[in-house]
XYZ file of C-alpha atoms in Angstrom:
608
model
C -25.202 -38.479 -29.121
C -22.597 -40.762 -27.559
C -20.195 -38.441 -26.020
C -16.036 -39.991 -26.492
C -13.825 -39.834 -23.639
C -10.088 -39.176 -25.384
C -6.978 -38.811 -24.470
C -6.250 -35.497 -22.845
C -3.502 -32.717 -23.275
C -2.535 -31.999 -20.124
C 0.446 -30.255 -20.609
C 2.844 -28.436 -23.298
C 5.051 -31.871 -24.031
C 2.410 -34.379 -23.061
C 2.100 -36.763 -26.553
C 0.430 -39.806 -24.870
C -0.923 -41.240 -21.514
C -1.505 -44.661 -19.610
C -4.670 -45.623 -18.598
C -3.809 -46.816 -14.975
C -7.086 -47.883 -14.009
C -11.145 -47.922 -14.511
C -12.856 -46.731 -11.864
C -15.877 -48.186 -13.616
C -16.318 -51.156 -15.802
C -18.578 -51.012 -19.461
C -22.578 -51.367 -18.460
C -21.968 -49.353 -15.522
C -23.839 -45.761 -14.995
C -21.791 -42.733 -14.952
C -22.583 -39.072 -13.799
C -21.158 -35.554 -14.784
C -18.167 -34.891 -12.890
C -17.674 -38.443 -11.454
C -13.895 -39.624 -11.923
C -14.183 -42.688 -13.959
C -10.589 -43.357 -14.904
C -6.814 -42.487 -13.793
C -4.127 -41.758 -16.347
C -0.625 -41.167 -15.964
C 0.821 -38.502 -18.387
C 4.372 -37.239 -17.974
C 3.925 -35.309 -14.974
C 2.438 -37.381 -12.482
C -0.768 -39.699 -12.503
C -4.398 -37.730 -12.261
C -7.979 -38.757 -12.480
C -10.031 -38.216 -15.559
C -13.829 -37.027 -15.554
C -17.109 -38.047 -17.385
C -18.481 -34.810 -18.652
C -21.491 -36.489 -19.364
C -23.883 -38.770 -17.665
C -25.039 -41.758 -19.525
C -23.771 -45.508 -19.142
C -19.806 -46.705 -19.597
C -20.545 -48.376 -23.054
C -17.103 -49.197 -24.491
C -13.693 -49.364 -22.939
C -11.339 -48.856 -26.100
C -8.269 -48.274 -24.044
C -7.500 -51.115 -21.216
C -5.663 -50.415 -17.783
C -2.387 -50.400 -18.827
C -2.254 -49.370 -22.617
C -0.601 -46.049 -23.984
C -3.362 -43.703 -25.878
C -1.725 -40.651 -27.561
C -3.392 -37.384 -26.852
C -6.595 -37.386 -28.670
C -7.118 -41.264 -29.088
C -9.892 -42.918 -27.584
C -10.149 -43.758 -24.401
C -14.166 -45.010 -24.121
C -17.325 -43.980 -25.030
C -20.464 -43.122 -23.075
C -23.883 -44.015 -24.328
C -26.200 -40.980 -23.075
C -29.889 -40.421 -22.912
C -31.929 -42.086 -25.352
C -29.027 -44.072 -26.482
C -28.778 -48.163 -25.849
C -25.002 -49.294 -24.776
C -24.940 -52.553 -26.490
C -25.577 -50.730 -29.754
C -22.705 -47.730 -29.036
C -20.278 -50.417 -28.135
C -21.389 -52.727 -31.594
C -20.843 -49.849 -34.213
C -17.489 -48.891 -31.769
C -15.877 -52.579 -31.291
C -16.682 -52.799 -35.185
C -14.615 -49.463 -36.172
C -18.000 -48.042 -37.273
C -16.854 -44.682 -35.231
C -13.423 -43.247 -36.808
C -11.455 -42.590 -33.439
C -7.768 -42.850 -32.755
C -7.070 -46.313 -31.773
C -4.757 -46.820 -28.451
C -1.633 -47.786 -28.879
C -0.020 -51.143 -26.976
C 1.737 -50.620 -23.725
C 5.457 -50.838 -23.930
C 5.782 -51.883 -20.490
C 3.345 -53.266 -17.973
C 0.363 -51.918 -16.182
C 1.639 -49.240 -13.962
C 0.434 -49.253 -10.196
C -1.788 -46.517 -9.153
C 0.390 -43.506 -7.498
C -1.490 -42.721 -4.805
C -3.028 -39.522 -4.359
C -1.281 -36.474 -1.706
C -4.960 -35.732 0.308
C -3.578 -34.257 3.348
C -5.916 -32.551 5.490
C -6.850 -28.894 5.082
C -4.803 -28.962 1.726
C -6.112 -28.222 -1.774
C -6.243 -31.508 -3.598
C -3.497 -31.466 -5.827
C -5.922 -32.807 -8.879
C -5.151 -31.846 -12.528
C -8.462 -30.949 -14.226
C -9.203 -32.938 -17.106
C -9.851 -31.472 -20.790
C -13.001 -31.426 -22.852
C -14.497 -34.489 -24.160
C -13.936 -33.721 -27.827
C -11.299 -31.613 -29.351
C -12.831 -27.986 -30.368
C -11.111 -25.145 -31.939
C -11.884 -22.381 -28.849
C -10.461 -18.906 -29.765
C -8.593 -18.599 -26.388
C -7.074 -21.446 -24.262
C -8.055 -19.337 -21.265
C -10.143 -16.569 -20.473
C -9.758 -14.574 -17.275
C -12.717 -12.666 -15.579
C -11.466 -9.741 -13.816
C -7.856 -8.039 -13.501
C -7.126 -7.909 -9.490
C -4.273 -10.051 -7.817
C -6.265 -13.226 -8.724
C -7.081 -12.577 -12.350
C -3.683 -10.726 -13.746
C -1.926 -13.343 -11.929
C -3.860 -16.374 -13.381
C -3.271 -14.424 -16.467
C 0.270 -13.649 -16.517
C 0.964 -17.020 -15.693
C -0.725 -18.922 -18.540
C 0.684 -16.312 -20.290
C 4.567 -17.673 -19.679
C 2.882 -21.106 -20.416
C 2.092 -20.204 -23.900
C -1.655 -20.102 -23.232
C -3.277 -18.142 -25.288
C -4.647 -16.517 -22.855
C -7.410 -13.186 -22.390
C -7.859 -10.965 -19.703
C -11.661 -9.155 -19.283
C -11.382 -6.228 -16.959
C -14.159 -3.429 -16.658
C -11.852 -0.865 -14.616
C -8.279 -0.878 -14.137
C -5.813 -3.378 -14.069
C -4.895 -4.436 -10.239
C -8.049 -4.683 -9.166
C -9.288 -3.131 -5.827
C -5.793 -4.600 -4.148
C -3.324 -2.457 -6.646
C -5.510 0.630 -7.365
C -8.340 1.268 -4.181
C -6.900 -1.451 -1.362
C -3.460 -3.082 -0.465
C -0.922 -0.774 -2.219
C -2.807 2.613 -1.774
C -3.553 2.460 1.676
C -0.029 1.117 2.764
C 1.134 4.765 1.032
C -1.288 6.824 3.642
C -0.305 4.698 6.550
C 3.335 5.392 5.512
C 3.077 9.036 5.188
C 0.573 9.274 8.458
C 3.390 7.347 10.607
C 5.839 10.117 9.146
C 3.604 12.956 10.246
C 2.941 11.358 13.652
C 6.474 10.764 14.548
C 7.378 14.623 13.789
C 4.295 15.198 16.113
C 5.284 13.178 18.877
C 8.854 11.822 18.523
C 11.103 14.130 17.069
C 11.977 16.141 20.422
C 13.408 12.871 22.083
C 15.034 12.340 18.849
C 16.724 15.810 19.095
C 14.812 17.441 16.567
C 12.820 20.464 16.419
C 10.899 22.652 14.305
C 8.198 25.203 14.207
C 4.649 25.462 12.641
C 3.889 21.871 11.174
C 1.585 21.975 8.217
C -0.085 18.932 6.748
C -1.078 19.243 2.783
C -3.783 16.555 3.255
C -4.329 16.474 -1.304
C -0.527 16.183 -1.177
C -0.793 13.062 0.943
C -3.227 11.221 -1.044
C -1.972 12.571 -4.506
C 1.170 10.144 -3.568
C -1.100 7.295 -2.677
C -2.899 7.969 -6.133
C 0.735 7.849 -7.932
C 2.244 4.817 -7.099
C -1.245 2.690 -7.854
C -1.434 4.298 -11.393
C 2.507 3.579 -11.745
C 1.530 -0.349 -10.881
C -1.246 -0.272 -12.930
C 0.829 0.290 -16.291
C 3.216 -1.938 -14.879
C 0.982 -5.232 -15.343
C -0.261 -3.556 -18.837
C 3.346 -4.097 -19.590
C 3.678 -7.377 -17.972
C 0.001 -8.451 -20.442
C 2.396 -7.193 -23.647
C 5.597 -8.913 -22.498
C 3.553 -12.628 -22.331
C 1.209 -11.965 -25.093
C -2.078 -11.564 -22.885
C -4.960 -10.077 -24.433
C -6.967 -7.350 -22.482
C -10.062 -6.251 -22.778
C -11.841 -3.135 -20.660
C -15.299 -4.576 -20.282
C -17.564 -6.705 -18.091
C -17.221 -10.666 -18.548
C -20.517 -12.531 -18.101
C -20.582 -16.334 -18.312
C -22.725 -17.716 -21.084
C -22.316 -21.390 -20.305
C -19.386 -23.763 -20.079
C -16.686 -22.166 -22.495
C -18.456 -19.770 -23.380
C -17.758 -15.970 -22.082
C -19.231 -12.530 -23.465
C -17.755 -9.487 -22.558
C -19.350 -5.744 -23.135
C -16.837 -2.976 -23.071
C -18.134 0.519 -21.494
C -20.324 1.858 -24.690
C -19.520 -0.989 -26.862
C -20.945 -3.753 -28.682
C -21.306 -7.089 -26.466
C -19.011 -10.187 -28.167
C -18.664 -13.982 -27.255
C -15.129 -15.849 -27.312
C -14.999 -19.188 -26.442
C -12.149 -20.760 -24.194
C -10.792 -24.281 -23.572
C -10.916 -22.889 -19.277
C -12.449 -19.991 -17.677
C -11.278 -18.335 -14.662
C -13.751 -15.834 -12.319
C -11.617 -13.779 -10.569
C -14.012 -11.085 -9.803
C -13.444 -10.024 -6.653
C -15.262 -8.636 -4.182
C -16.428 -5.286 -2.968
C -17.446 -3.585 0.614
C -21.094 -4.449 2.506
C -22.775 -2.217 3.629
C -25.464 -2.042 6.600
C -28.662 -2.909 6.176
C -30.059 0.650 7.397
C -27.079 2.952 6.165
C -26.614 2.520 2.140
C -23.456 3.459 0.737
C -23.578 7.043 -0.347
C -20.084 8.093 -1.107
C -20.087 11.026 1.271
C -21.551 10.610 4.826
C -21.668 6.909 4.445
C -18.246 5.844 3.245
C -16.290 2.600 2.024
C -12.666 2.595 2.059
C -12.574 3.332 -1.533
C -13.598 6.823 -0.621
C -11.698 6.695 2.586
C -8.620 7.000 0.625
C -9.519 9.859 -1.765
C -11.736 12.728 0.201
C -11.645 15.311 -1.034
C -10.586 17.189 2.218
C -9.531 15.816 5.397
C -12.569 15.597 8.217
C -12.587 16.868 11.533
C -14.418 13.114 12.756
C -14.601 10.282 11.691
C -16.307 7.314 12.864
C -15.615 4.082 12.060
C -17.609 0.828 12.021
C -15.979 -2.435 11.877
C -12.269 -3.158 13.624
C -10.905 -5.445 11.313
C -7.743 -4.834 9.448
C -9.501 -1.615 7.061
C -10.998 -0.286 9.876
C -7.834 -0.360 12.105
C -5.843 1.059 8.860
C -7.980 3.675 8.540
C -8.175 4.772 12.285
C -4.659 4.617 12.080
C -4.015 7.155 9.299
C -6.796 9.311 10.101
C -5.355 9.764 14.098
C -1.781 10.337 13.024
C -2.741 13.257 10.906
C -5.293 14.913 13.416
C -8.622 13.297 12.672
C -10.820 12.981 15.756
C -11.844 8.538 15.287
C -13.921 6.653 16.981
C -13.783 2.845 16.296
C -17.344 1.243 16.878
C -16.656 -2.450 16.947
C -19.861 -5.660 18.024
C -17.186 -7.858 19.017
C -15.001 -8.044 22.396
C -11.713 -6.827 20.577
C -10.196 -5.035 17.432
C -9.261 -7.231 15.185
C -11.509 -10.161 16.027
C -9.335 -12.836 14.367
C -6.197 -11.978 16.169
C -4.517 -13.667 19.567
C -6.268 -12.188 22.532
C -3.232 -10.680 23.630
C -1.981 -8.437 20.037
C -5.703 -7.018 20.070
C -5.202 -5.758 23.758
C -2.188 -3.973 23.225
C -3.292 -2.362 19.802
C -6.604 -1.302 21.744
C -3.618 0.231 24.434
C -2.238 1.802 21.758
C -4.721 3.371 19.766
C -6.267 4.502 23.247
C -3.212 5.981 24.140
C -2.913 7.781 20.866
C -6.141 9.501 21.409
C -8.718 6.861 18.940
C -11.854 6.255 20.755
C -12.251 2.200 20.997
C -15.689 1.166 21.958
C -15.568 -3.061 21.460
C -18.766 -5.248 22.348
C -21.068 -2.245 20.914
C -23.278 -2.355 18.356
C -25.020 0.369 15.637
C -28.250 0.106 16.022
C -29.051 3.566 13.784
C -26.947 5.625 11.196
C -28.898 9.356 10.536
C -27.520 11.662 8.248
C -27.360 15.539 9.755
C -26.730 19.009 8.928
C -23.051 18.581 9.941
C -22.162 14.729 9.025
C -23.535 11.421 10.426
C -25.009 10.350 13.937
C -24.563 6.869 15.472
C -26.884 5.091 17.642
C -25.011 2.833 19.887
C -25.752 -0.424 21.981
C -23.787 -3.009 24.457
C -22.121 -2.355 27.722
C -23.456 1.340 27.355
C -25.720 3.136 24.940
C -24.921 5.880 23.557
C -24.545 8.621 20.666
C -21.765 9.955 18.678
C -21.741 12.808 15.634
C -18.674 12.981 13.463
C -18.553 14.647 9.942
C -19.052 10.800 8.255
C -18.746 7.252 8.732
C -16.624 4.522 7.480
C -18.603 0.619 7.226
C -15.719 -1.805 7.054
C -18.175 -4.874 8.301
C -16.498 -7.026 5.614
C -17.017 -7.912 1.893
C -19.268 -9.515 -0.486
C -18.336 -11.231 -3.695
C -18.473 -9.089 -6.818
C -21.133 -11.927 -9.032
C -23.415 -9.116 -10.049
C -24.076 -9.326 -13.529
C -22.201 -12.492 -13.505
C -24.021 -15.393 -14.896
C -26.296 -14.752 -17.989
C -29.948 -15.932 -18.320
C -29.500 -19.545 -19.154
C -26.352 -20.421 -17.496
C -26.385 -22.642 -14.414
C -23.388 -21.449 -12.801
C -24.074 -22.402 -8.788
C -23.980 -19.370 -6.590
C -23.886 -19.395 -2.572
C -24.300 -16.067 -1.201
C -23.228 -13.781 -3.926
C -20.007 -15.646 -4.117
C -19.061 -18.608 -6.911
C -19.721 -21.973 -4.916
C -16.203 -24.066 -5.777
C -14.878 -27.328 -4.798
C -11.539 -27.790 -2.736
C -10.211 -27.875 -6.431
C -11.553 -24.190 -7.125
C -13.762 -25.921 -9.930
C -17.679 -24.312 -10.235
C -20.133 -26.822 -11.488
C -19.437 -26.110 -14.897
C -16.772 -28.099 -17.434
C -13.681 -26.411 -16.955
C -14.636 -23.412 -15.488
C -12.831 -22.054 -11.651
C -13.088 -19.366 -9.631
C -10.399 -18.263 -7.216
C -9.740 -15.061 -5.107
C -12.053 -13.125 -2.862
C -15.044 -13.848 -5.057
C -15.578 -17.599 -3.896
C -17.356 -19.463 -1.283
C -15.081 -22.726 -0.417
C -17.252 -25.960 0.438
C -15.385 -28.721 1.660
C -16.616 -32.054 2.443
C -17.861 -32.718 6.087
C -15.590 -34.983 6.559
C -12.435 -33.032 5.636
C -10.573 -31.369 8.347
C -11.047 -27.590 6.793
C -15.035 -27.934 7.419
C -15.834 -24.954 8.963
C -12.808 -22.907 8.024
C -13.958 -19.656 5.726
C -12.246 -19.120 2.663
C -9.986 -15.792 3.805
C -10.387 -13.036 1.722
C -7.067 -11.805 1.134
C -4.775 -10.922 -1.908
C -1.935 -13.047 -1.442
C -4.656 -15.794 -1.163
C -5.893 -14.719 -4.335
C -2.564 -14.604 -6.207
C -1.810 -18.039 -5.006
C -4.992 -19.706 -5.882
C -4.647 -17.787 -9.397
C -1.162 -19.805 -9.827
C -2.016 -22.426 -9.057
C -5.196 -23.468 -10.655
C -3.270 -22.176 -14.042
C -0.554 -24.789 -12.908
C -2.528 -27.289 -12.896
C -4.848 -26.546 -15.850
C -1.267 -27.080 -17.702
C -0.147 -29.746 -16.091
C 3.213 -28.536 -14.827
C 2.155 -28.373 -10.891
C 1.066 -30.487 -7.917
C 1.184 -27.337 -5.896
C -1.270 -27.671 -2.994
C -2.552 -24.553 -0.606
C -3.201 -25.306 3.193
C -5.516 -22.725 4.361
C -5.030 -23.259 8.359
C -1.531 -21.484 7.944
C -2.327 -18.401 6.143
C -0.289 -15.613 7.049
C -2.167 -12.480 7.462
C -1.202 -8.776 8.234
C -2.511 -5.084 9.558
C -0.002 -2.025 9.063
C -1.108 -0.113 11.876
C 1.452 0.999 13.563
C 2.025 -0.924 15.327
C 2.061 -3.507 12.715
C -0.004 -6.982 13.545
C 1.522 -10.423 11.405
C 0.332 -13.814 12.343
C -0.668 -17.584 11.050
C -1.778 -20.512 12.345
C -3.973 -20.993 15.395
C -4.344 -18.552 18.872
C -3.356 -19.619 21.873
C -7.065 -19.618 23.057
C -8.252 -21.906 20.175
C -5.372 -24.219 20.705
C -5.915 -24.338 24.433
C -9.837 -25.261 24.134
C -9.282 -28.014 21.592
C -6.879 -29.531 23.926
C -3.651 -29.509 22.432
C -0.619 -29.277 24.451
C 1.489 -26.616 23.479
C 4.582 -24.254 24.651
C 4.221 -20.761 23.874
C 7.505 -18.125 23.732
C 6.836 -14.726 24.179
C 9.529 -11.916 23.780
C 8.496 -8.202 24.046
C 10.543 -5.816 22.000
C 11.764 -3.561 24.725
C 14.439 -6.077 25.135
C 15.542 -5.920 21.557
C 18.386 -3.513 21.226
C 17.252 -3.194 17.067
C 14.006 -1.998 18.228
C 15.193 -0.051 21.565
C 17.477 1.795 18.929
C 14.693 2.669 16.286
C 12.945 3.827 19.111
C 10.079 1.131 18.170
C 10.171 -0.883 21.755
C 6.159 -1.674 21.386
C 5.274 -5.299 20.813
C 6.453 -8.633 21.136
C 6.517 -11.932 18.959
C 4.442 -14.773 20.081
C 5.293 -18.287 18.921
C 3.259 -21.504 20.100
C 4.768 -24.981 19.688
C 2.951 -28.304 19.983
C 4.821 -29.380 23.363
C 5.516 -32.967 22.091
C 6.827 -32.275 18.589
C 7.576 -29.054 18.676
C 5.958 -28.450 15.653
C 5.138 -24.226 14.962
C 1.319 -24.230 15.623
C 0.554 -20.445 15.863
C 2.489 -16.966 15.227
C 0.983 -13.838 16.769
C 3.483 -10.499 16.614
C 2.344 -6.929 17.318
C 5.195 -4.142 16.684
C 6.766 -2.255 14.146
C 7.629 -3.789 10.899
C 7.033 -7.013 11.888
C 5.007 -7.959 8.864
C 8.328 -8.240 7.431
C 9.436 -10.687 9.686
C 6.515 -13.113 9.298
C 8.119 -14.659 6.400
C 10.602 -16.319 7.814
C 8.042 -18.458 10.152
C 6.024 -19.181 7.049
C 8.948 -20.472 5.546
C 10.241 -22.336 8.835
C 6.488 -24.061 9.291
C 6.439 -24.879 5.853
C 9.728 -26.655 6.408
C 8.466 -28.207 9.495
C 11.034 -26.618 11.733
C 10.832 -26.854 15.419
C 11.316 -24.601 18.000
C 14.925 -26.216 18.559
C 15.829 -25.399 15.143
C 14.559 -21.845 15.018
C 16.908 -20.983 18.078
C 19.880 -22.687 16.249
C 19.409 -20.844 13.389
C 21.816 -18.114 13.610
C 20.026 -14.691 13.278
C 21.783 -11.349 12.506
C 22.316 -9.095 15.174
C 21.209 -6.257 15.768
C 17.902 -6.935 14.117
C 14.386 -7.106 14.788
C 14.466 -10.947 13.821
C 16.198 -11.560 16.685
C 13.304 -11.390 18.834
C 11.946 -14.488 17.001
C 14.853 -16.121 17.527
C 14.408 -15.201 21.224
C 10.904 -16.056 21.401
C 11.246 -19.564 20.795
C 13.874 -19.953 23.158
C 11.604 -18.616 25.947
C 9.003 -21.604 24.379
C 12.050 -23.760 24.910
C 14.209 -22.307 28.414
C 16.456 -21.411 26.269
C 16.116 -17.815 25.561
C 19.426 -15.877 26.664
C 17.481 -12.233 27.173
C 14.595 -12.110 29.005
């Protein structure tokens, strides 16, 4: 059947398009997915796919004329079909199809299209072929900071829009991640000041107790208080939720089972998988929930251990060494790498390892497990590297990373591409199905070799997530060009002391040549942090030496997760290192040791 390309809808107040230009001319073969044409609606000008193969057998609309949304655009002859006959009964008005209306002004040039490097493609994906009555315009799959936020979103753009969610809403982030664990670092700083601060602060008190349920009762309130927040947020923009598992059927197609229901199919106009993703465990040590431990259960024991070991030193595993020291846990932090917090500057990672080592954690870097046993009294480790070794504690944490949550995913039939137990997406966070995405920690990113983010992983992280989720809905409606550079995403651990940074390391920087400046100011020279009795840390800032351009942020000290902003915004703006120094910054603050540390990049800092 010959499949009509027609005039698409792209946003709430789009009535017609232009057709700017054919990519390809009638007799010409067309595949799935291949941008055959450019329109220009009344947002800006975007490409238009073929969602089916076949042969370009009749151009109805030429470069130039105005179509209103629906009208034909051209017709492809698929399989089985001959183009000289599609384009007879078509030329002759055999088909009944909206005919394009004349331009009312002359062939518009092609805008050309924003492809910077390491940037999302700021594309608009196209709409269906033929116009179908779908029950939703969008359907969401899963409710974490991806899904609710893709939700919400469509949502305030009059989508009608459904969320599928088998557990609660907020996702591992809200309810068994971000929020959660910030409240036990919180409270274990708290404790671990009174233990080890308060004398030189002039306080002082007798027998310290710790009520350990207490402590992660809080931590259990304020995710349940967030929860019913976005259920409020669903009611306010008329989002439908459901509590079940989504499965993809097929391209607009979704069924969803709720927990000891009946399984139903809804259709949608776009699908978003926003699924998430959940710990990995070791090959040799499966997930048990009691000696062998992901974070999830990390945060609600049911009684605090005497020992706790810990495998993996990224950002969980530091958070969790973190709490678990400050309230009297015995931790030792078994990491294969040379640092903690592999990702980080050389030089943050060597003064958290100070720190925690200080504190009394147990760091053992470039070591590997080679065993996990289960004992009497807990969990034994069987250690490798620069010295092998055992260690007992009562049970382990694995925070080796995460795997996406497509289990259950794709039903029998559908072709949705997986890599690696993530969704396989384009720079455009489009699967190889019609009008179906995936965005958030549940995706595997493949650029093109040739694009300057080959190589770079997709970084699984919930601001990510949320951003992604905005804007694919953005651009599903039309009202965006919004475009996400993932070289400069910030990213922070709240151990205290806090690690915030973007950008590039001085190391990586260094070996691919660049020239750079780097400013470094250490906050015992901050009165702020001398005064809040926080002097540990500094704020790292490296500037291409030419442009000054901000290249890399790397800050280690308290609170200064809070102070990253400001050199995402700054970067975003393109400020240089000159500007940053003549940007007046409060005193006394914390800030002003960023303020500082790019006039030390520049001989111009007035402190150190």
């Amino acid at each position: 059947m010959s499949a009509e390309i027609t005039m698409p809808q792209l946003s709430d107040t789009m009535t017609d398009g232009i057709v700017v230009k054919w990519n390809k001319q009638e007799g010409q073969a067309v595949k799935q997915g291949e941008e055959i044409a450019e329109i220009e609606t009344d947002k800006a000008t975007m490409p238009m796919e073929a969602f089916e193969s076949g042969v370009l057998a009749y151009v109805a609309a030429k470069e130039g004329a105005k179509v209103p949304v629906g009208g034909l655009m051209a017709v492809i002859a698929t399989t089985g079909e001959k183009a000289e006959e599609v384009k007879k009964k078509y030329a002759s008005g055999g088909a009944a199809a909206a005919k394009p209306q004349a331009a009312e002004k002359a062939p518009v040039a092609v805008q050309p299209k924003s492809n910077p490097p390491a940037a999302v493609a700021a594309k608009a994906p196209a709409a269906p072929v033929k116009a179908v009555n779908y029950n939703f315009d969008v359907v969401v799959i899963g409710g974490g900071p991806a899904g609710y936020a893709a939700a919400i979103r469509a949502g305030q753009l009059k989508k009608r829009t459904l969320c599928i969610e088998k557990a609660e809403l907020g996702g591992t982030c809200l309810n068994w991640g971000c929020i959660p664990t910030k409240a036990l670092l919180e409270d274990g700083a708290f404790v671990r000041k009174l233990r080890t601060e308060a004398a030189g602060h002039g306080v002082s008190f007798d027998n310290l107790k710790i009520d350990f349920a207490k402590i992660v009762g809080r931590s259990r309130a304020i995710a349940e208080k967030l929860s019913k927040g976005i259920a409020h947020l669903f009611r306010k923009y008329e989002v439908k939720h459901e509590q079940a598992t989504g499965q993809i059927v097929g391209p607009h197609k979704v069924r969803f089972t709720p927990v000891g229901g009946q399984a139903k199919e809804v259709t949608a106009e776009h699908i978003i998988i926003a699924t998430g993703a959940k710990a990995t465990p070791l090959p040799f040590a499966a997930f048990d929930g009691k000696a062998v431990i992901t974070s999830r259960e990390a945060m609600n024991l049911p009684a605090q251990p005497k020992r706790l070991a810990i495998i993996g030193a990224g950002a969980i595993g530091c958070e969790f060494a973190d709490f678990y020291n400050a309230i009297g846990t015995e931790v030792t932090v078994v990491e294969m790498l040379p640092q903690l917090l592999p990702n980080e500057d050389a030089d943050v990672a060597l003064l958290l390892e100070r720190s925690f080592t200080k504190r009394g954690i147990k760091v053992l870097t470039k070591t590997k497990t080679d065993k996990v046993e289960k004992t009497s009294s807990g969990v034994k480790l069987t250690l490798s590297g620069e010295k092998s070794q055992t260690i007992e504690a009562d049970l382990v944490l694995v925070a080796i990373g995460v795997t996406g949550n497509t289990d259950g995913l794709v039903a029998e039939g559908c072709k949705l591409e997986l890599f690696k137990n993530r969704v396989k997406v384009t720079p455009e966070l489009k699967t190889n199905l019609e009008n179906v995405y995936a965005i958030g920690d549940c995706i595997s990113l493949h650029w093109p070799e040739q694009d300057a983010m080959a190589g770079y992983r997709h970084p699984d992280l919930a601001h990510v997530a949320h951003h992604e989720a905005v804007n694919i809905v953005e651009r599903i409606c039309g009202v965006s060009q919004h475009a996400i550079d993932y070289r400069y995403i910030p990213g922070c651990t709240y151990t205290h002391p806090q690690v915030a940074s973007f950008g590039q390391s001085e190391k990586k920087l260094r070996d691919a040549g660049r020239q750079i400046k780097v400013g470094k100011f250490p906050f015992s020279a901050s009165g702020r942090a001398l005064a809040a009795g926080e002097s540990e840390g500094f704020v790292k800032l490296i500037f291409d030496a030419k442009y000054g351009e901000l290249l890399g942020v790397h800050m280690i000290g308290e609170n200064v997760t809070e102070l990253l902003s400001e050199l995402v915004l700054a970067h975003k703006l393109e400020a240089t290192e000159a500007e940053i120094i003549e940007t007046m910054h409060p005193h006394p603050t914390l800030s002003e040791a960023v303020m500082e540390a790019a006039g030390v990049a520049d001989g111009r800092a007035i402190h150190l």
